[in-house]
Coordinates of C-alpha atoms in Angstrom, one line a residue:
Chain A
X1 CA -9.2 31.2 39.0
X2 CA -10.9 27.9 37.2
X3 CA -9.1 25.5 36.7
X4 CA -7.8 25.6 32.6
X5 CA -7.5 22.2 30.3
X6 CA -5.0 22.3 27.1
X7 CA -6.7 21.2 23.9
X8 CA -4.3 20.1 20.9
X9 CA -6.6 20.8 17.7
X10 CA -5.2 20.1 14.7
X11 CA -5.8 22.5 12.2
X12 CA -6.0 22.9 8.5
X13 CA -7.1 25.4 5.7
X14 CA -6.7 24.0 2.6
X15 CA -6.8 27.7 1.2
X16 CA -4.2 29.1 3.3
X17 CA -1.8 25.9 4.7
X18 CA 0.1 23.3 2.6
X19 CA 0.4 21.3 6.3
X20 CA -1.8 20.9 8.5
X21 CA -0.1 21.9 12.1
X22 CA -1.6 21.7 16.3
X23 CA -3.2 24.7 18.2
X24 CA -2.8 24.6 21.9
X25 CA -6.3 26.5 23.4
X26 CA -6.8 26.7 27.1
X27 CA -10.1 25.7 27.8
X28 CA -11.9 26.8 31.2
X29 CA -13.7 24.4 33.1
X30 CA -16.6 26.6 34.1
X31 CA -19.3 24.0 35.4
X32 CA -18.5 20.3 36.6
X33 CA -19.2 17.4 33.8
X34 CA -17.9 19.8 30.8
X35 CA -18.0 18.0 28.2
X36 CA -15.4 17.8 25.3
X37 CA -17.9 19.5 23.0
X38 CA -18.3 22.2 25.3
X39 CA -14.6 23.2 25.0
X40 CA -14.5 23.2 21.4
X41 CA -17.7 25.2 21.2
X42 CA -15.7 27.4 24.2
X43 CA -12.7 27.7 21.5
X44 CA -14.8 28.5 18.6
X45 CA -17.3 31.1 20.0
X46 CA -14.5 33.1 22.4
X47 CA -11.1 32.0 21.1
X48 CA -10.8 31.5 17.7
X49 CA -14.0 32.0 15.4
X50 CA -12.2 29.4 12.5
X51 CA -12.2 26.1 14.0
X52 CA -14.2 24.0 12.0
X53 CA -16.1 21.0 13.6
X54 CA -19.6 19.3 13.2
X55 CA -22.0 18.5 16.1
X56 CA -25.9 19.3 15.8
X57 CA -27.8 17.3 19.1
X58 CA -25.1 17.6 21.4
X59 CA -26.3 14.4 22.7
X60 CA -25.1 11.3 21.4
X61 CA -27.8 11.3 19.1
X62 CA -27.0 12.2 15.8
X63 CA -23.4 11.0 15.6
X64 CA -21.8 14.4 14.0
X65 CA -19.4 15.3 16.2
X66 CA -16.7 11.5 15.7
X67 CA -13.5 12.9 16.4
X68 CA -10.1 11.3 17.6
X69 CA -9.4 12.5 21.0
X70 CA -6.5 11.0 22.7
X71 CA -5.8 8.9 20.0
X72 CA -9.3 7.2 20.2
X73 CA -12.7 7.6 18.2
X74 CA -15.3 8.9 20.2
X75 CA -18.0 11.5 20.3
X76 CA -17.0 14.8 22.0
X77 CA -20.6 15.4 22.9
X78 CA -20.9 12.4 25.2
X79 CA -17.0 12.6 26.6
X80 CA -16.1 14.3 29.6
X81 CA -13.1 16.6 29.6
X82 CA -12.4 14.9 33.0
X83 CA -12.3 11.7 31.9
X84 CA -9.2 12.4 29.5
X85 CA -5.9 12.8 30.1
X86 CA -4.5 16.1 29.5
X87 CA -3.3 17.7 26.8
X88 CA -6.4 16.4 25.0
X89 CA -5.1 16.1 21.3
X90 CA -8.0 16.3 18.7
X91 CA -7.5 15.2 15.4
X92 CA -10.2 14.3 13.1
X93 CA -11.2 10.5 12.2
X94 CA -8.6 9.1 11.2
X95 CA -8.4 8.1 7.4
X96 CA -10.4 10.2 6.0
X97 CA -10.1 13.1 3.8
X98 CA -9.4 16.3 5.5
X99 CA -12.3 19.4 4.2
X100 CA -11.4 21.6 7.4
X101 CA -9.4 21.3 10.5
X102 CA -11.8 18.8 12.4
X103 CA -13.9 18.6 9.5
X104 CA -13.5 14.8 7.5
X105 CA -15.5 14.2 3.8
X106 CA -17.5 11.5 4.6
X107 CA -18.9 10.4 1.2
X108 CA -17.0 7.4 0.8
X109 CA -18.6 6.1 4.0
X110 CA -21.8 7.3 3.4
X111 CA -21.4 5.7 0.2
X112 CA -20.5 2.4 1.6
X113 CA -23.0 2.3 3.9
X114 CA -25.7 3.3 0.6
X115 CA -23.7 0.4 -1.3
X116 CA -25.5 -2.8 1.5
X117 CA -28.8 -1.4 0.5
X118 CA -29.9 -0.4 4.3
X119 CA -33.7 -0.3 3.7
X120 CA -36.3 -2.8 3.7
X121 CA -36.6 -5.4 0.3
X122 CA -39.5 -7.3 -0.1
X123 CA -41.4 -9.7 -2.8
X124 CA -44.3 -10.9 -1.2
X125 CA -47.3 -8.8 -1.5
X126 CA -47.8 -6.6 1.0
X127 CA -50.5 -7.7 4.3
X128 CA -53.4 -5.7 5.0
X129 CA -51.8 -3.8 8.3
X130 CA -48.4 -3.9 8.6
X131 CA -45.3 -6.2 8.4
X132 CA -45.5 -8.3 12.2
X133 CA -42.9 -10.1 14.0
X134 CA -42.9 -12.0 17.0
X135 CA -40.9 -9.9 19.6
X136 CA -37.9 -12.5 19.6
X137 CA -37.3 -11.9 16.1
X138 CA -37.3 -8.2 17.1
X139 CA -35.0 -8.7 20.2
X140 CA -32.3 -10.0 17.3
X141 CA -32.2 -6.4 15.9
X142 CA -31.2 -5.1 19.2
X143 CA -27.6 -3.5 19.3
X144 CA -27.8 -3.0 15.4
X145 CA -30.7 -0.4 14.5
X146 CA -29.3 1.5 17.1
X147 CA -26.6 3.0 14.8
X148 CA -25.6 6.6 14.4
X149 CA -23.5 6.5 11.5
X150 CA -21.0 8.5 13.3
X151 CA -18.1 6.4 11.4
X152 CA -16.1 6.2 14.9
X153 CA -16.0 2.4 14.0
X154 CA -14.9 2.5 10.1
X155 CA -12.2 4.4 10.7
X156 CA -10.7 2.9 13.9
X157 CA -10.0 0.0 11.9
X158 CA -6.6 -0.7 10.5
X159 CA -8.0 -3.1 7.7
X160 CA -10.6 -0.2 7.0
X161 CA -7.1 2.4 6.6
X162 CA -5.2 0.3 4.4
X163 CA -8.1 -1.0 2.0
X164 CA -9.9 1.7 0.2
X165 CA -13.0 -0.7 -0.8
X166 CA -13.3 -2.4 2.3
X167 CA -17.0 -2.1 3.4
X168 CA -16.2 -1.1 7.4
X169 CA -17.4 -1.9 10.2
X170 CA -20.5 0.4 10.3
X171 CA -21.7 -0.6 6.8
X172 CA -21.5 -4.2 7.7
X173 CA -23.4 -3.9 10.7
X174 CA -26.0 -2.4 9.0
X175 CA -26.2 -4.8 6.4
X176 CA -26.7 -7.3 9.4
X177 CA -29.6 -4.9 11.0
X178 CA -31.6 -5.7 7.7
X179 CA -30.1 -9.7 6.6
X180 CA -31.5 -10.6 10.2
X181 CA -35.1 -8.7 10.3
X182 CA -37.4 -11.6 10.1
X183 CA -39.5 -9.2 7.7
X184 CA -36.9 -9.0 5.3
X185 CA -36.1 -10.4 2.2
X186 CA -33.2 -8.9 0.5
X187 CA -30.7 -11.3 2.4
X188 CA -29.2 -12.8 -0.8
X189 CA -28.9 -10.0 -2.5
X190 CA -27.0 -8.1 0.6
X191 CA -24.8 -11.5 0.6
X192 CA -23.8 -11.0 -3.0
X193 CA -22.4 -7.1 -2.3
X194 CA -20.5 -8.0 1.2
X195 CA -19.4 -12.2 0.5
X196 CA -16.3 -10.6 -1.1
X197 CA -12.6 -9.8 0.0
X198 CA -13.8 -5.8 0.8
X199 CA -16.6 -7.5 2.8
X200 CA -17.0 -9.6 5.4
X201 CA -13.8 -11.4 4.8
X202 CA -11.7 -8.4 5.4
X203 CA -12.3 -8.0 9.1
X204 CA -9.5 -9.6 10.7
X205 CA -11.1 -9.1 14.5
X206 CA -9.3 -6.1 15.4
X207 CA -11.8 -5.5 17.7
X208 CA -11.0 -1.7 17.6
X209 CA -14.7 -0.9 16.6
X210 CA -15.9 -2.8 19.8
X211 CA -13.8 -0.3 21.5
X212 CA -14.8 3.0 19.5
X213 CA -18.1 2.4 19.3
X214 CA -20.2 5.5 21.2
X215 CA -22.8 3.4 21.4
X216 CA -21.7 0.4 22.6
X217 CA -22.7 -1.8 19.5
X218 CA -20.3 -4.8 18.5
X219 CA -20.0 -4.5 14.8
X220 CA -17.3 -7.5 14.9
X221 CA -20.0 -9.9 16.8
X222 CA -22.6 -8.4 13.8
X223 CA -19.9 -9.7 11.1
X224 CA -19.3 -13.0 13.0
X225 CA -22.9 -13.4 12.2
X226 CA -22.6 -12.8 9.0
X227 CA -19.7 -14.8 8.5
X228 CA -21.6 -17.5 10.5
X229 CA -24.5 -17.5 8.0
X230 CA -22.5 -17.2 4.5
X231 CA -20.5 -20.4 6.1
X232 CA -23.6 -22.4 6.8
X233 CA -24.8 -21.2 3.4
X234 CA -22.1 -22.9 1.6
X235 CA -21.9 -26.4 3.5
Chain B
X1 CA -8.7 17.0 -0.6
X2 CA -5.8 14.9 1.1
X3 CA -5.6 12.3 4.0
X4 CA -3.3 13.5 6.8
X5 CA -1.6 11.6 9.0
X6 CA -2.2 11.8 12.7
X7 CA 0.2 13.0 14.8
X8 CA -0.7 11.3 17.5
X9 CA -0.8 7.4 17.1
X10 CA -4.3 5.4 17.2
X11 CA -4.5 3.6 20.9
X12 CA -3.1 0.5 21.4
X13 CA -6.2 -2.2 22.7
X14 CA -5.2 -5.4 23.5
X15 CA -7.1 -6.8 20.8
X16 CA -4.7 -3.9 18.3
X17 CA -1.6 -5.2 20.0
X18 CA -3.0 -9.2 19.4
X19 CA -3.4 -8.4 15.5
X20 CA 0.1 -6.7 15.0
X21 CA 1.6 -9.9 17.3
X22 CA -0.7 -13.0 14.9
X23 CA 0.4 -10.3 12.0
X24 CA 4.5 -10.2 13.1
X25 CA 4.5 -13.7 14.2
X26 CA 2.8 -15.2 11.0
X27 CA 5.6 -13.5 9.1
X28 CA 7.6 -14.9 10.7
X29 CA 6.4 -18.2 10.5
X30 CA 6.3 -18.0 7.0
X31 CA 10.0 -17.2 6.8
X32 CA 10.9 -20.2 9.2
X33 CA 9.2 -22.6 6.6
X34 CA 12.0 -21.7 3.9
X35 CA 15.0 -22.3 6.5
X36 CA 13.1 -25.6 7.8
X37 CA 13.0 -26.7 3.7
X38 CA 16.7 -25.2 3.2
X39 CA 17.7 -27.5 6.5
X40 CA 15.6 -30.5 5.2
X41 CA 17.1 -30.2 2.3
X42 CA 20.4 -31.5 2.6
X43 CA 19.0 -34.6 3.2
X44 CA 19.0 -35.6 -0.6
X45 CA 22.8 -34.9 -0.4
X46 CA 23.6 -37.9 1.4
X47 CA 24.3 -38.3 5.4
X48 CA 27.2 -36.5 6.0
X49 CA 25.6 -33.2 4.1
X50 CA 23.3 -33.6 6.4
X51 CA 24.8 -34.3 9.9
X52 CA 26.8 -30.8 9.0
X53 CA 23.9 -28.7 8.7
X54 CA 22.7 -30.7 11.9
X55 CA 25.5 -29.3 13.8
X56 CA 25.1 -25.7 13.2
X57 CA 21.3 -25.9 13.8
X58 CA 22.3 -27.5 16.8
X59 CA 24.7 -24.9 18.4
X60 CA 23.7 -22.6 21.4
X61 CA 23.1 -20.0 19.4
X62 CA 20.3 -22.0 17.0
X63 CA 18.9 -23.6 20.5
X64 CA 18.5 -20.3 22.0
X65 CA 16.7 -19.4 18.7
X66 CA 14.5 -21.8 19.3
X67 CA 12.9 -20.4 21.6
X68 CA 11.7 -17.9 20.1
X69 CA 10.4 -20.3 17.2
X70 CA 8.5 -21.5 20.2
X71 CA 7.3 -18.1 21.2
X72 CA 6.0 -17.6 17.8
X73 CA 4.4 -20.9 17.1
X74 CA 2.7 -21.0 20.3
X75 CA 1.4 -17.7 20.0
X76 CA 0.2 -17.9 16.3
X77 CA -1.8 -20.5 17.4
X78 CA -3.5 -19.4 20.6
X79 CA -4.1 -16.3 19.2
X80 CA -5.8 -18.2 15.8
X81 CA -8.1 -19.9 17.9
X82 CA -9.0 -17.1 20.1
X83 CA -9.6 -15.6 16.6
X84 CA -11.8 -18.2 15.6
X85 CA -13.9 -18.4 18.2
X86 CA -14.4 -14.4 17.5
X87 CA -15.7 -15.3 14.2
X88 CA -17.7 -18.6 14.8
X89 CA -17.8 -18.6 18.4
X90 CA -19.1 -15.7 21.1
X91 CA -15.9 -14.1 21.9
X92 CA -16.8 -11.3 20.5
X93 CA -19.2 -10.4 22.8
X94 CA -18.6 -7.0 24.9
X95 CA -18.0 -8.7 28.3
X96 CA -15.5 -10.6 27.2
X97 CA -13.6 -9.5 24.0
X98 CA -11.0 -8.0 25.8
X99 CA -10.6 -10.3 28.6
X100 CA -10.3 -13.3 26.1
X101 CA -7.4 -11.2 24.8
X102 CA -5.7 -11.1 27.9
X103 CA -6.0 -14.9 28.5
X104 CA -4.4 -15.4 25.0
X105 CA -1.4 -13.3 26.1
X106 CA -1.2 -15.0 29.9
X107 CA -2.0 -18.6 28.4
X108 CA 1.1 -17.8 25.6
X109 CA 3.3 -16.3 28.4
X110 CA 3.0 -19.5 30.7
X111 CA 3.4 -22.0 27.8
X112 CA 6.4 -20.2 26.4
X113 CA 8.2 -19.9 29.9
X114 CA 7.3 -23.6 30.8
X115 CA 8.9 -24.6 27.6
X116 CA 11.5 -22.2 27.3
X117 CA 13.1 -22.6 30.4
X118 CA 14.5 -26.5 30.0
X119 CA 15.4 -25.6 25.9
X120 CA 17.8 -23.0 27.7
X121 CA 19.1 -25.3 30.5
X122 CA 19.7 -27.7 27.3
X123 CA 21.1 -24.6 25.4
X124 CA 23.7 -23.5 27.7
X125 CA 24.4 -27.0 29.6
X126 CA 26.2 -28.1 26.4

């Protein structure tokens, strides 16, 4: 007999339930080093065709699959069942509108993220090659191009629940990837969107994206930064 | 489409637990400011006014109180500076976030119990 794990999924149709209510599903550890994904996928493809859930690499890499497990953000791809404590309860990101059981609508983040203009802005006329920089300036944008948009850090943060406008955590940090590229030159205009109450000035160092971050980014020390520069800025 | 509450609570990091503290505590502070001006005040209504108010700020149960004005003061601004040094210093950085947090709450603790423990030997000696 393998040995069996109890997952908690919540679940929710809006076409068939008013509440959304938890599923117990035991899930057979088959190989060592099963990963959270794999039991969901076991759930969906032998237990119970409905679940809903995102993942596409099943690596890390593409940051579909944020979920709450435990009470945490992380990515189930990249979580081992063994590393949790069972019953693993799975809820989806917290804060977020709920489309289907494990499913969250994540326009208003995407949006955000859209809102700090996360592309390159330039005046000067282009060189003949391409744009260089010296590979200090490019060691700066390490741990903030690395970013999956998976939202595990926007919604671990309580200032992020309880103000709808607030930028987040992930949109900030990638307002920080492009404000310190040496090749960029959209800075002010970036400073104008996130020098606001909803940006920069709402993270209260909660340090719960630190903690959720699958990718070990530090979107609080990428706002410090920020905060560090609009201060300097002003005196 | 409609935002659900989890069932299950978000974890509790030490840095989580730090915010709700500086949150609670600031509160707090904020509501020990009006009965520090309501005390003060009677000090416009002459000396004996005053003197009364004096002695029932001054009874065991207000000095046992006080310690947890202490607690909260002490606290609130550990916890700020640790804060500030998130923002404008490097504690924010991975290796240390959470052990900063930790030193905040030990640092707190120690101050609290050094000072706590003659205000109650003064509390209960009267």
């Amino acid at each position: 007999m393998a040995e069996k794990v109890t997952f908690k999924v919540f679940r929710f149709n809006p076409e068939k339930d008013k509440k959304p209510y938890y599923q117990d599903f035991e899930v057979e550890i088959r190989k060592p080093g099963m990963m959270v994904l794999d039991g969901l996928n076991q759930i969906r493809w032998e237990m119970d065709g409905t679940l809903a859930f995102r993942r596409s690499c099943r690596e890390g890499v593409c940051g579909s699959d944020g979920l709450n497990i435990n009470g945490v953000n992380m990515l189930s791809c990249i979580t081992h069942i063994s590393d949790l404590k069972p019953p693993i309860v799975i809820q989806p990101l917290p804060s977020l509108p709920v489309v289907k059981d494990l499913v969250v609508d994540l326009t208003d983040f995407m949006n955000k993220f859209f809102l700090v203009k996360p592309y390159l802005i330039t005046y000067s006329p282009p060189p003949d090659k391409e744009r260089l920089q010296t590979p200090e300036e490019r060691k700066k944008l390490d741990g903030l191009y690395e970013c999956i948009l998976c939202a595990c850090c926007s919604t671990s943060c309580p200032s992020y629940w309880a103000d709808p406008e607030y930028l987040g955590p992930s949109a900030l940090l990638n307002s920080a990837r492009f404000i310190l590229d040496s090749r960029d030159e959209g800075a002010d205009e970036r400073f104008e969107i996130i020098n606001d109450r909803h940006g920069v000035w709402r993270c209260h160092t909660i340090l719960n994206c630190i903690e959720a971050c699958p990718k070990l980014l530090n979107p609080t020390e990428a706002i410090g930064e920020l905060k560090k520069i609009l201060i300097k800025k002003k005196f | 489409m409609k935002v659900f509450q989890p069932q299950k609570r978000y974890r509790l990091h030490p840095g989580y637990i730090a915010w709700i503290l500086h949150r609670v505590t600031g509160v707090l502070l904020g509501l020990y400011l009006f009965l520090h001006i309501w005390v003060i005040h009677y000090l416009a209504q002459g000396e004996q006014a005053f003197n009364k108010v004096m002695g029932i700020v001054q009874s065991p149960l207000f000095l046992v109180l006080e310690v947890g004005l202490l607690g909260t003061v002490v606290y609130h601004g550990i916890n700020g500076l640790r804060v500030i040094l998130v923002d404008y210093g490097n504690m924010a950085k991975r290796e240390i976030f959470r052990k900063a947090v930790y030193v905040t709450f030990a640092l707190s603790a120690a101050i609290i119990i050094a000072g706590g423990i003659p205000m109650l030997m003064h509390a209960f000696s009267h």
